[in-house]
mmCIF file of C-alpha atoms in Angstrom:
data_model
loop_
_atom_site.group_PDB
_atom_site.id
_atom_site.type_symbol
_atom_site.label_atom_id
_atom_site.label_comp_id
_atom_site.label_asym_id
_atom_site.label_seq_id
_atom_site.Cartn_x
_atom_site.Cartn_y
_atom_site.Cartn_z
ATOM 1 C CA UNK A 8 -37.029 -39.147 55.994
ATOM 2 C CA UNK A 9 -39.385 -38.141 53.198
ATOM 3 C CA UNK A 10 -39.331 -34.580 54.494
ATOM 4 C CA UNK A 11 -35.519 -34.595 54.491
ATOM 5 C CA UNK A 12 -35.395 -35.967 50.933
ATOM 6 C CA UNK A 13 -37.852 -33.336 49.735
ATOM 7 C CA UNK A 14 -35.731 -30.552 51.244
ATOM 8 C CA UNK A 15 -32.624 -31.957 49.583
ATOM 9 C CA UNK A 16 -34.306 -32.007 46.167
ATOM 10 C CA UNK A 17 -35.458 -28.394 46.591
ATOM 11 C CA UNK A 18 -31.967 -27.372 47.661
ATOM 12 C CA UNK A 19 -30.385 -29.004 44.603
ATOM 13 C CA UNK A 20 -32.902 -27.334 42.290
ATOM 14 C CA UNK A 21 -32.214 -23.963 43.924
ATOM 15 C CA UNK A 22 -28.449 -24.378 43.487
ATOM 16 C CA UNK A 23 -28.877 -25.316 39.833
ATOM 17 C CA UNK A 24 -31.121 -22.326 39.203
ATOM 18 C CA UNK A 25 -28.656 -19.967 40.871
ATOM 19 C CA UNK A 26 -25.786 -21.434 38.864
ATOM 20 C CA UNK A 27 -27.775 -20.975 35.689
ATOM 21 C CA UNK A 28 -28.527 -17.362 36.534
ATOM 22 C CA UNK A 29 -24.914 -16.751 37.439
ATOM 23 C CA UNK A 30 -23.749 -18.259 34.137
ATOM 24 C CA UNK A 31 -26.281 -16.261 32.201
ATOM 25 C CA UNK A 32 -25.340 -13.099 34.066
ATOM 26 C CA UNK A 33 -21.672 -13.801 33.514
ATOM 27 C CA UNK A 34 -22.246 -14.022 29.756
ATOM 28 C CA UNK A 35 -24.178 -10.779 29.772
ATOM 29 C CA UNK A 36 -21.449 -8.934 31.665
ATOM 30 C CA UNK A 37 -18.774 -10.438 29.421
ATOM 31 C CA UNK A 38 -20.660 -9.373 26.284
ATOM 32 C CA UNK A 39 -21.146 -5.862 27.645
ATOM 33 C CA UNK A 40 -17.455 -5.622 28.503
ATOM 34 C CA UNK A 41 -16.436 -6.830 25.035
ATOM 35 C CA UNK A 42 -18.970 -4.723 23.193
ATOM 36 C CA UNK A 43 -18.884 -1.481 25.150
ATOM 37 C CA UNK A 44 -21.401 1.352 25.085
ATOM 38 C CA UNK A 45 -20.546 2.117 21.443
ATOM 39 C CA UNK A 46 -21.675 -1.323 20.297
ATOM 40 C CA UNK A 47 -18.244 -2.429 19.036
ATOM 41 C CA UNK A 48 -16.809 -5.830 19.866
ATOM 42 C CA UNK A 49 -13.309 -5.851 21.305
ATOM 43 C CA UNK A 50 -10.865 -6.478 18.452
ATOM 44 C CA UNK A 51 -7.120 -6.130 17.998
ATOM 45 C CA UNK A 52 -5.909 -5.570 14.447
ATOM 46 C CA UNK A 53 -2.219 -5.650 13.553
ATOM 47 C CA UNK A 54 -1.289 -3.345 10.676
ATOM 48 C CA UNK A 55 2.187 -3.453 9.111
ATOM 49 C CA UNK A 56 3.875 -1.123 6.633
ATOM 50 C CA UNK A 57 7.425 -0.532 5.441
ATOM 51 C CA UNK A 58 7.525 3.137 4.430
ATOM 52 C CA UNK A 59 9.444 5.719 6.499
ATOM 53 C CA UNK A 60 7.216 7.089 9.249
ATOM 54 C CA UNK A 61 7.393 10.669 7.965
ATOM 55 C CA UNK A 62 6.139 9.732 4.486
ATOM 56 C CA UNK A 63 2.733 11.248 3.734
ATOM 57 C CA UNK A 64 1.186 7.779 3.320
ATOM 58 C CA UNK A 65 2.581 6.739 6.701
ATOM 59 C CA UNK A 66 1.214 9.866 8.347
ATOM 60 C CA UNK A 67 -2.192 9.140 6.828
ATOM 61 C CA UNK A 68 -2.145 5.485 7.916
ATOM 62 C CA UNK A 69 -1.148 6.380 11.477
ATOM 63 C CA UNK A 70 -4.041 8.858 11.602
ATOM 64 C CA UNK A 71 -6.384 6.209 10.163
ATOM 65 C CA UNK A 72 -5.409 3.741 12.893
ATOM 66 C CA UNK A 73 -5.779 6.351 15.613
ATOM 67 C CA UNK A 74 -9.195 7.459 14.323
ATOM 68 C CA UNK A 75 -10.537 3.888 14.152
ATOM 69 C CA UNK A 76 -9.400 3.225 17.717
ATOM 70 C CA UNK A 77 -10.831 6.487 19.057
ATOM 71 C CA UNK A 78 -14.147 6.278 17.181
ATOM 72 C CA UNK A 79 -14.723 2.804 18.594
ATOM 73 C CA UNK A 80 -14.023 3.943 22.128
ATOM 74 C CA UNK A 81 -10.859 1.874 22.147
ATOM 75 C CA UNK A 82 -12.665 -1.386 21.350
ATOM 76 C CA UNK A 83 -11.247 -1.735 17.841
ATOM 77 C CA UNK A 84 -7.567 -1.462 18.702
ATOM 78 C CA UNK A 85 -5.262 -0.860 15.755
ATOM 79 C CA UNK A 86 -1.720 -1.981 16.543
ATOM 80 C CA UNK A 87 0.557 -0.360 13.958
ATOM 81 C CA UNK A 88 4.017 -1.700 13.096
ATOM 82 C CA UNK A 89 5.763 0.963 10.982
ATOM 83 C CA UNK A 90 8.916 1.111 8.869
ATOM 84 C CA UNK A 91 9.396 -2.644 8.496
ATOM 85 C CA UNK A 92 9.369 -3.365 12.255
ATOM 86 C CA UNK A 93 7.151 -6.425 11.815
ATOM 87 C CA UNK A 94 7.544 -7.359 8.139
ATOM 88 C CA UNK A 95 9.612 -6.248 5.156
ATOM 89 C CA UNK A 96 7.774 -5.068 2.057
ATOM 90 C CA UNK A 97 8.857 -8.290 0.309
ATOM 91 C CA UNK A 98 7.305 -10.516 3.007
ATOM 92 C CA UNK A 99 4.121 -8.781 4.064
ATOM 93 C CA UNK A 100 1.789 -9.795 1.224
ATOM 94 C CA UNK A 101 2.282 -13.498 1.822
ATOM 95 C CA UNK A 102 1.956 -12.951 5.554
ATOM 96 C CA UNK A 103 -1.372 -11.224 5.000
ATOM 97 C CA UNK A 104 -2.735 -13.929 2.697
ATOM 98 C CA UNK A 105 -1.703 -16.693 5.102
ATOM 99 C CA UNK A 106 -3.286 -14.919 8.071
ATOM 100 C CA UNK A 107 0.006 -14.062 9.757
ATOM 101 C CA UNK A 108 -1.100 -10.435 10.039
ATOM 102 C CA UNK A 109 -4.539 -8.842 9.692
ATOM 103 C CA UNK A 110 -3.738 -5.726 7.617
ATOM 104 C CA UNK A 111 -0.841 -4.391 5.569
ATOM 105 C CA UNK A 112 0.007 -1.331 3.515
ATOM 106 C CA UNK A 113 2.123 -2.316 0.532
ATOM 107 C CA UNK A 114 2.787 -1.169 -3.017
ATOM 108 C CA UNK A 115 0.708 -2.118 -6.027
ATOM 109 C CA UNK A 116 4.010 -3.129 -7.632
ATOM 110 C CA UNK A 117 4.655 -5.856 -5.072
ATOM 111 C CA UNK A 118 1.021 -6.981 -5.224
ATOM 112 C CA UNK A 119 1.440 -7.497 -8.976
ATOM 113 C CA UNK A 120 3.337 -10.737 -8.362
ATOM 114 C CA UNK A 121 0.136 -12.138 -6.822
ATOM 115 C CA UNK A 122 -2.449 -10.163 -8.800
ATOM 116 C CA UNK A 123 -0.808 -9.374 -12.174
ATOM 117 C CA UNK A 124 -3.434 -6.731 -13.049
ATOM 118 C CA UNK A 125 -2.058 -4.581 -10.210
ATOM 119 C CA UNK A 126 0.904 -3.983 -12.503
ATOM 120 C CA UNK A 127 -1.231 -1.459 -14.395
ATOM 121 C CA UNK A 128 0.239 1.293 -12.214
ATOM 122 C CA UNK A 129 3.720 0.334 -13.435
ATOM 123 C CA UNK A 130 2.857 0.417 -17.131
ATOM 124 C CA UNK A 131 4.827 3.472 -18.278
ATOM 125 C CA UNK A 132 3.012 6.730 -18.928
ATOM 126 C CA UNK A 133 -0.505 5.394 -18.276
ATOM 127 C CA UNK A 134 -1.567 8.248 -15.980
ATOM 128 C CA UNK A 135 -0.820 11.768 -17.158
ATOM 129 C CA UNK A 136 -2.007 13.686 -14.094
ATOM 130 C CA UNK A 137 -2.924 13.247 -10.446
ATOM 131 C CA UNK A 138 -6.679 13.716 -10.764
ATOM 132 C CA UNK A 139 -6.954 10.952 -13.398
ATOM 133 C CA UNK A 140 -5.751 8.393 -10.859
ATOM 134 C CA UNK A 141 -8.400 9.270 -8.281
ATOM 135 C CA UNK A 142 -11.157 9.071 -10.880
ATOM 136 C CA UNK A 143 -9.907 5.681 -12.054
ATOM 137 C CA UNK A 144 -9.549 3.915 -8.703
ATOM 138 C CA UNK A 145 -12.933 5.165 -7.511
ATOM 139 C CA UNK A 146 -14.734 3.887 -10.605
ATOM 140 C CA UNK A 147 -15.073 0.698 -12.605
ATOM 141 C CA UNK A 148 -11.285 0.534 -13.066
ATOM 142 C CA UNK A 149 -10.798 0.311 -9.306
ATOM 143 C CA UNK A 150 -13.668 -2.138 -8.889
ATOM 144 C CA UNK A 151 -12.021 -4.587 -11.278
ATOM 145 C CA UNK A 152 -8.769 -4.418 -9.312
ATOM 146 C CA UNK A 153 -10.564 -4.838 -5.990
ATOM 147 C CA UNK A 154 -12.361 -7.889 -7.359
ATOM 148 C CA UNK A 155 -9.099 -9.461 -8.558
ATOM 149 C CA UNK A 156 -7.549 -8.922 -5.133
ATOM 150 C CA UNK A 157 -10.484 -10.498 -3.321
ATOM 151 C CA UNK A 158 -10.204 -13.599 -5.485
ATOM 152 C CA UNK A 159 -6.708 -14.048 -4.042
ATOM 153 C CA UNK A 160 -7.824 -13.452 -0.456
ATOM 154 C CA UNK A 161 -7.177 -9.739 0.137
ATOM 155 C CA UNK A 162 -9.802 -7.064 0.802
ATOM 156 C CA UNK A 163 -8.693 -3.644 -0.505
ATOM 157 C CA UNK A 164 -9.752 -0.884 1.882
ATOM 158 C CA UNK A 165 -7.805 2.010 0.414
ATOM 159 C CA UNK A 166 -5.767 3.126 -2.602
ATOM 160 C CA UNK A 167 -3.099 5.376 -1.089
ATOM 161 C CA UNK A 168 -1.434 7.643 -3.654
ATOM 162 C CA UNK A 169 2.342 7.474 -3.393
ATOM 163 C CA UNK A 170 2.961 9.734 -6.356
ATOM 164 C CA UNK A 171 5.053 9.571 -9.507
ATOM 165 C CA UNK A 172 8.155 7.404 -9.809
ATOM 166 C CA UNK A 173 11.501 8.709 -11.082
ATOM 167 C CA UNK A 174 15.134 7.617 -11.593
ATOM 168 C CA UNK A 175 18.182 8.532 -9.522
ATOM 169 C CA UNK A 176 21.762 7.452 -10.187
ATOM 170 C CA UNK A 177 25.363 8.363 -9.381
ATOM 171 C CA UNK A 178 26.984 7.885 -12.809
ATOM 172 C CA UNK A 179 25.583 10.412 -15.289
ATOM 173 C CA UNK A 180 22.507 12.499 -16.180
ATOM 174 C CA UNK A 181 19.785 10.375 -17.789
ATOM 175 C CA UNK A 182 18.473 12.653 -20.535
ATOM 176 C CA UNK A 183 17.333 9.917 -22.927
ATOM 177 C CA UNK A 184 16.721 6.151 -22.744
ATOM 178 C CA UNK A 185 20.125 5.521 -24.352
ATOM 179 C CA UNK A 186 21.827 7.016 -21.270
ATOM 180 C CA UNK A 187 20.754 3.959 -19.239
ATOM 181 C CA UNK A 188 23.050 1.659 -21.218
ATOM 182 C CA UNK A 189 25.230 -0.482 -18.947
ATOM 183 C CA UNK A 190 23.853 0.798 -15.615
ATOM 184 C CA UNK A 191 22.636 -1.379 -12.729
ATOM 185 C CA UNK A 192 19.360 0.064 -11.460
ATOM 186 C CA UNK A 193 17.467 -1.015 -8.355
ATOM 187 C CA UNK A 194 13.993 -2.152 -9.372
ATOM 188 C CA UNK A 195 10.808 -2.424 -7.320
ATOM 189 C CA UNK A 196 9.034 -5.142 -9.306
ATOM 190 C CA UNK A 197 8.590 -7.093 -12.526
ATOM 191 C CA UNK A 198 7.311 -4.345 -14.835
ATOM 192 C CA UNK A 199 9.788 -1.702 -13.615
ATOM 193 C CA UNK A 200 12.459 -4.325 -14.336
ATOM 194 C CA UNK A 201 11.111 -4.697 -17.870
ATOM 195 C CA UNK A 202 11.335 -0.930 -18.315
ATOM 196 C CA UNK A 203 14.886 -0.793 -17.007
ATOM 197 C CA UNK A 204 15.864 -3.531 -19.489
ATOM 198 C CA UNK A 205 14.004 -1.778 -22.311
ATOM 199 C CA UNK A 206 16.105 1.324 -21.604
ATOM 200 C CA UNK A 207 19.320 -0.721 -21.738
ATOM 201 C CA UNK A 208 20.161 -1.110 -18.037
ATOM 202 C CA UNK A 209 20.216 -4.157 -15.729
ATOM 203 C CA UNK A 210 17.517 -4.346 -13.015
ATOM 204 C CA UNK A 211 18.433 -5.407 -9.478
ATOM 205 C CA UNK A 212 15.476 -6.161 -7.207
ATOM 206 C CA UNK A 213 15.729 -5.215 -3.519
ATOM 207 C CA UNK A 214 13.586 -3.835 -0.717
ATOM 208 C CA UNK A 215 13.419 -0.128 0.059
ATOM 209 C CA UNK A 216 15.470 -0.394 3.234
ATOM 210 C CA UNK A 217 18.417 -1.974 1.377
ATOM 211 C CA UNK A 218 18.877 0.693 -1.292
ATOM 212 C CA UNK A 219 20.967 3.285 0.548
ATOM 213 C CA UNK A 220 23.709 0.791 1.396
ATOM 214 C CA UNK A 221 23.627 -0.691 -2.108
ATOM 215 C CA UNK A 222 24.102 2.748 -3.655
ATOM 216 C CA UNK A 223 26.797 3.628 -1.159
ATOM 217 C CA UNK A 224 28.735 0.443 -1.917
ATOM 218 C CA UNK A 225 28.184 0.668 -5.704
ATOM 219 C CA UNK A 226 26.242 -2.591 -5.684
ATOM 220 C CA UNK A 227 23.845 -0.644 -7.907
ATOM 221 C CA UNK A 228 24.420 2.546 -9.886
ATOM 222 C CA UNK A 229 20.948 3.951 -9.397
ATOM 223 C CA UNK A 230 17.394 3.299 -8.322
ATOM 224 C CA UNK A 231 13.806 3.971 -9.252
ATOM 225 C CA UNK A 232 11.489 5.360 -6.588
ATOM 226 C CA UNK A 233 9.373 8.390 -5.768
ATOM 227 C CA UNK A 234 11.124 11.586 -4.763
ATOM 228 C CA UNK A 235 9.342 11.475 -1.392
ATOM 229 C CA UNK A 236 11.068 8.215 -0.461
ATOM 230 C CA UNK A 237 14.334 9.353 -2.086
ATOM 231 C CA UNK A 238 14.388 12.341 0.248
ATOM 232 C CA UNK A 239 13.467 10.371 3.353
ATOM 233 C CA UNK A 240 15.949 7.597 2.568
ATOM 234 C CA UNK A 241 18.659 10.217 1.926
ATOM 235 C CA UNK A 242 19.386 9.371 -1.706
ATOM 236 C CA UNK A 243 21.051 12.784 -1.992
ATOM 237 C CA UNK A 244 23.946 11.393 0.054
ATOM 238 C CA UNK A 245 24.627 8.481 -2.315
ATOM 239 C CA UNK A 246 23.404 9.623 -5.753
ATOM 240 C CA UNK A 247 24.200 12.652 -7.884
ATOM 241 C CA UNK A 248 21.542 12.776 -10.593
ATOM 242 C CA UNK A 249 17.741 12.820 -10.577
ATOM 243 C CA UNK A 250 15.672 12.390 -13.741
ATOM 244 C CA UNK A 251 12.012 13.367 -13.545
ATOM 245 C CA UNK A 252 9.956 11.705 -16.270
ATOM 246 C CA UNK A 253 6.836 10.668 -14.285
ATOM 247 C CA UNK A 254 6.921 7.249 -15.921
ATOM 248 C CA UNK A 255 4.624 5.532 -13.401
ATOM 249 C CA UNK A 256 2.188 6.486 -10.679
ATOM 250 C CA UNK A 257 2.619 4.224 -7.686
ATOM 251 C CA UNK A 258 -0.235 3.201 -5.429
ATOM 252 C CA UNK A 259 -0.023 1.635 -1.999
ATOM 253 C CA UNK A 260 -2.902 -0.562 -0.895
ATOM 254 C CA UNK A 261 -4.332 -0.847 2.576
ATOM 255 C CA UNK A 262 -5.534 -4.445 2.485
ATOM 256 C CA UNK A 263 -7.003 -6.884 5.001
ATOM 257 C CA UNK A 264 -6.983 -10.659 5.035
ATOM 258 C CA UNK A 265 -10.323 -11.476 3.369
ATOM 259 C CA UNK A 266 -11.318 -14.313 5.733
ATOM 260 C CA UNK A 267 -10.490 -12.166 8.743
ATOM 261 C CA UNK A 268 -12.403 -9.236 7.271
ATOM 262 C CA UNK A 269 -15.483 -11.348 6.572
ATOM 263 C CA UNK A 270 -15.490 -12.431 10.227
ATOM 264 C CA UNK A 271 -15.589 -8.873 11.591
ATOM 265 C CA UNK A 272 -18.915 -7.467 12.802
ATOM 266 C CA UNK A 273 -20.681 -5.300 10.224
ATOM 267 C CA UNK A 274 -20.455 -2.259 12.503
ATOM 268 C CA UNK A 275 -16.684 -2.623 12.708
ATOM 269 C CA UNK A 276 -16.410 -3.064 8.939
ATOM 270 C CA UNK A 277 -18.435 0.112 8.359
ATOM 271 C CA UNK A 278 -16.238 2.091 10.754
ATOM 272 C CA UNK A 279 -13.021 0.930 9.082
ATOM 273 C CA UNK A 280 -14.301 1.525 5.530
ATOM 274 C CA UNK A 281 -15.626 4.971 6.358
ATOM 275 C CA UNK A 282 -12.361 6.014 8.016
ATOM 276 C CA UNK A 283 -10.301 4.513 5.173
ATOM 277 C CA UNK A 284 -12.242 6.560 2.615
ATOM 278 C CA UNK A 285 -11.594 9.771 4.564
ATOM 279 C CA UNK A 286 -7.898 8.908 4.788
ATOM 280 C CA UNK A 287 -7.653 8.037 1.094
ATOM 281 C CA UNK A 288 -8.878 11.512 0.144
ATOM 282 C CA UNK A 289 -6.378 13.186 2.487
ATOM 283 C CA UNK A 290 -3.442 11.130 1.169
ATOM 284 C CA UNK A 291 -4.386 11.866 -2.460
ATOM 285 C CA UNK A 292 -4.352 15.586 -1.697
ATOM 286 C CA UNK A 293 -0.830 15.306 -0.300
ATOM 287 C CA UNK A 294 0.731 13.351 -3.181
ATOM 288 C CA UNK A 295 1.138 16.195 -5.674
ATOM 289 C CA UNK A 296 2.356 18.646 -3.040
ATOM 290 C CA UNK A 297 4.861 16.168 -1.634
ATOM 291 C CA UNK A 298 6.210 15.196 -5.077
ATOM 292 C CA UNK A 299 6.972 18.821 -5.892
ATOM 293 C CA UNK A 300 8.338 19.674 -2.447
ATOM 294 C CA UNK A 301 10.607 16.625 -2.214
ATOM 295 C CA UNK A 302 12.066 17.094 -5.719
ATOM 296 C CA UNK A 303 12.927 20.674 -4.854
ATOM 297 C CA UNK A 304 14.478 19.591 -1.547
ATOM 298 C CA UNK A 305 16.680 16.998 -3.295
ATOM 299 C CA UNK A 306 17.907 19.691 -5.675
ATOM 300 C CA UNK A 307 18.656 22.012 -2.761
ATOM 301 C CA UNK A 308 20.657 19.195 -1.153
ATOM 302 C CA UNK A 309 22.910 19.026 -4.208
ATOM 303 C CA UNK A 310 21.339 16.592 -6.659
ATOM 304 C CA UNK A 311 21.404 17.599 -10.316
ATOM 305 C CA UNK A 312 17.769 17.478 -11.477
ATOM 306 C CA UNK A 313 16.755 16.936 -15.092
ATOM 307 C CA UNK A 314 13.083 17.249 -16.002
ATOM 308 C CA UNK A 315 12.336 15.522 -19.314
ATOM 309 C CA UNK A 316 10.696 18.109 -21.625
ATOM 310 C CA UNK A 317 7.191 17.276 -22.821
ATOM 311 C CA UNK A 318 8.338 17.204 -26.436
ATOM 312 C CA UNK A 319 10.960 14.529 -25.630
ATOM 313 C CA UNK A 320 8.586 12.140 -23.876
ATOM 314 C CA UNK A 321 7.612 10.448 -27.141
ATOM 315 C CA UNK A 322 11.084 8.895 -27.342
ATOM 316 C CA UNK A 323 10.794 7.617 -23.759
ATOM 317 C CA UNK A 324 7.305 6.202 -24.377
ATOM 318 C CA UNK A 325 8.262 4.425 -27.602
ATOM 319 C CA UNK A 326 11.277 2.830 -25.939
ATOM 320 C CA UNK A 327 8.941 1.568 -23.200
ATOM 321 C CA UNK A 328 6.555 -0.268 -25.575
ATOM 322 C CA UNK A 329 7.915 -3.719 -24.575
ATOM 323 C CA UNK A 330 6.627 -3.115 -21.037
ATOM 324 C CA UNK A 331 3.097 -2.548 -22.260
ATOM 325 C CA UNK A 332 3.319 -5.757 -24.282
ATOM 326 C CA UNK A 333 4.646 -7.697 -21.265
ATOM 327 C CA UNK A 334 1.748 -6.438 -19.141
ATOM 328 C CA UNK A 335 -0.973 -7.544 -21.560
ATOM 329 C CA UNK A 336 0.767 -10.883 -22.079
ATOM 330 C CA UNK A 337 0.621 -11.689 -18.359
ATOM 331 C CA UNK A 338 -2.783 -10.183 -17.560
ATOM 332 C CA UNK A 339 -4.898 -11.269 -20.528
ATOM 333 C CA UNK A 340 -8.348 -9.772 -21.014
ATOM 334 C CA UNK A 341 -8.406 -7.933 -17.690
ATOM 335 C CA UNK A 342 -5.137 -6.182 -18.470
ATOM 336 C CA UNK A 343 -6.415 -5.140 -21.889
ATOM 337 C CA UNK A 344 -9.639 -3.806 -20.350
ATOM 338 C CA UNK A 345 -7.698 -1.739 -17.809
ATOM 339 C CA UNK A 346 -5.429 -0.273 -20.489
ATOM 340 C CA UNK A 347 -8.418 0.574 -22.659
ATOM 341 C CA UNK A 348 -9.984 2.413 -19.721
ATOM 342 C CA UNK A 349 -6.844 4.476 -19.101
ATOM 343 C CA UNK A 350 -6.323 5.159 -22.814
ATOM 344 C CA UNK A 351 -9.740 6.843 -22.884
ATOM 345 C CA UNK A 352 -8.700 9.288 -20.165
#
């Protein structure tokens, strides 16, 4: 009996030891499967944007997502939802901040409702050339904006240059601010709305995907946007006149939910940041070329293009002074600091 009891005890101990080894081995195999030879943990990241897929920013973002996935050996899987398939541009910021999606690409203009300082890109005539923007966002200017975004819960991974913003309409050529009187112009945010009012027109806020139909049905008389989007959204079919005055330089931000970002492994963070930086440079190089090419294409498609002469810009800038005042009123010391930095350029 004692012998039988002893054998039973040894058998139980052996089973427990084997179970422990099996559990330990199972964890090891599971970790190896999740991590992979490259050392990346398996992660799926949803990324939403609303721009047309053939826009240069969209092309850059698609390449970014593909590169991250490939460099990680498929472990960091970027699931891209383009052209408003998952979220509209009006909804995606809140979805990001609430954790509904991990990453978004959206305009600085729409971020300004959450982080007022982001409106700096909509303050008229702040940036006079393309290179000045790159220098600003990669220096102290950009650091201040990144810090303000993080305070709200968004980690900025990239400033994607959209290019300069212009005016299109189907009523008359806009050769001076007074020509805006009485028009209804689609706006893309608070400060552009202030500018439209300062020029004598009425702003109507709507998402990018709604503009074509609104112009076609005369719900609005015109719209403000970049010529790249105007071309891709076929503004030439529903508007007659294009005014090029380079009043604002629009940025799109690749941003991640801050809590989600902080929970990613350091190796994954480094991969994403490194790839984002490479993509940011490529997109910035495209902006100037695409602005010029798309404006020419719109003219070839029948739009009447008016480029505001350099000597006439003073009138446009003076009429836009209320926008500058509105920006500093809502952004306080940070807004003043940002303007001072751009004024020195």
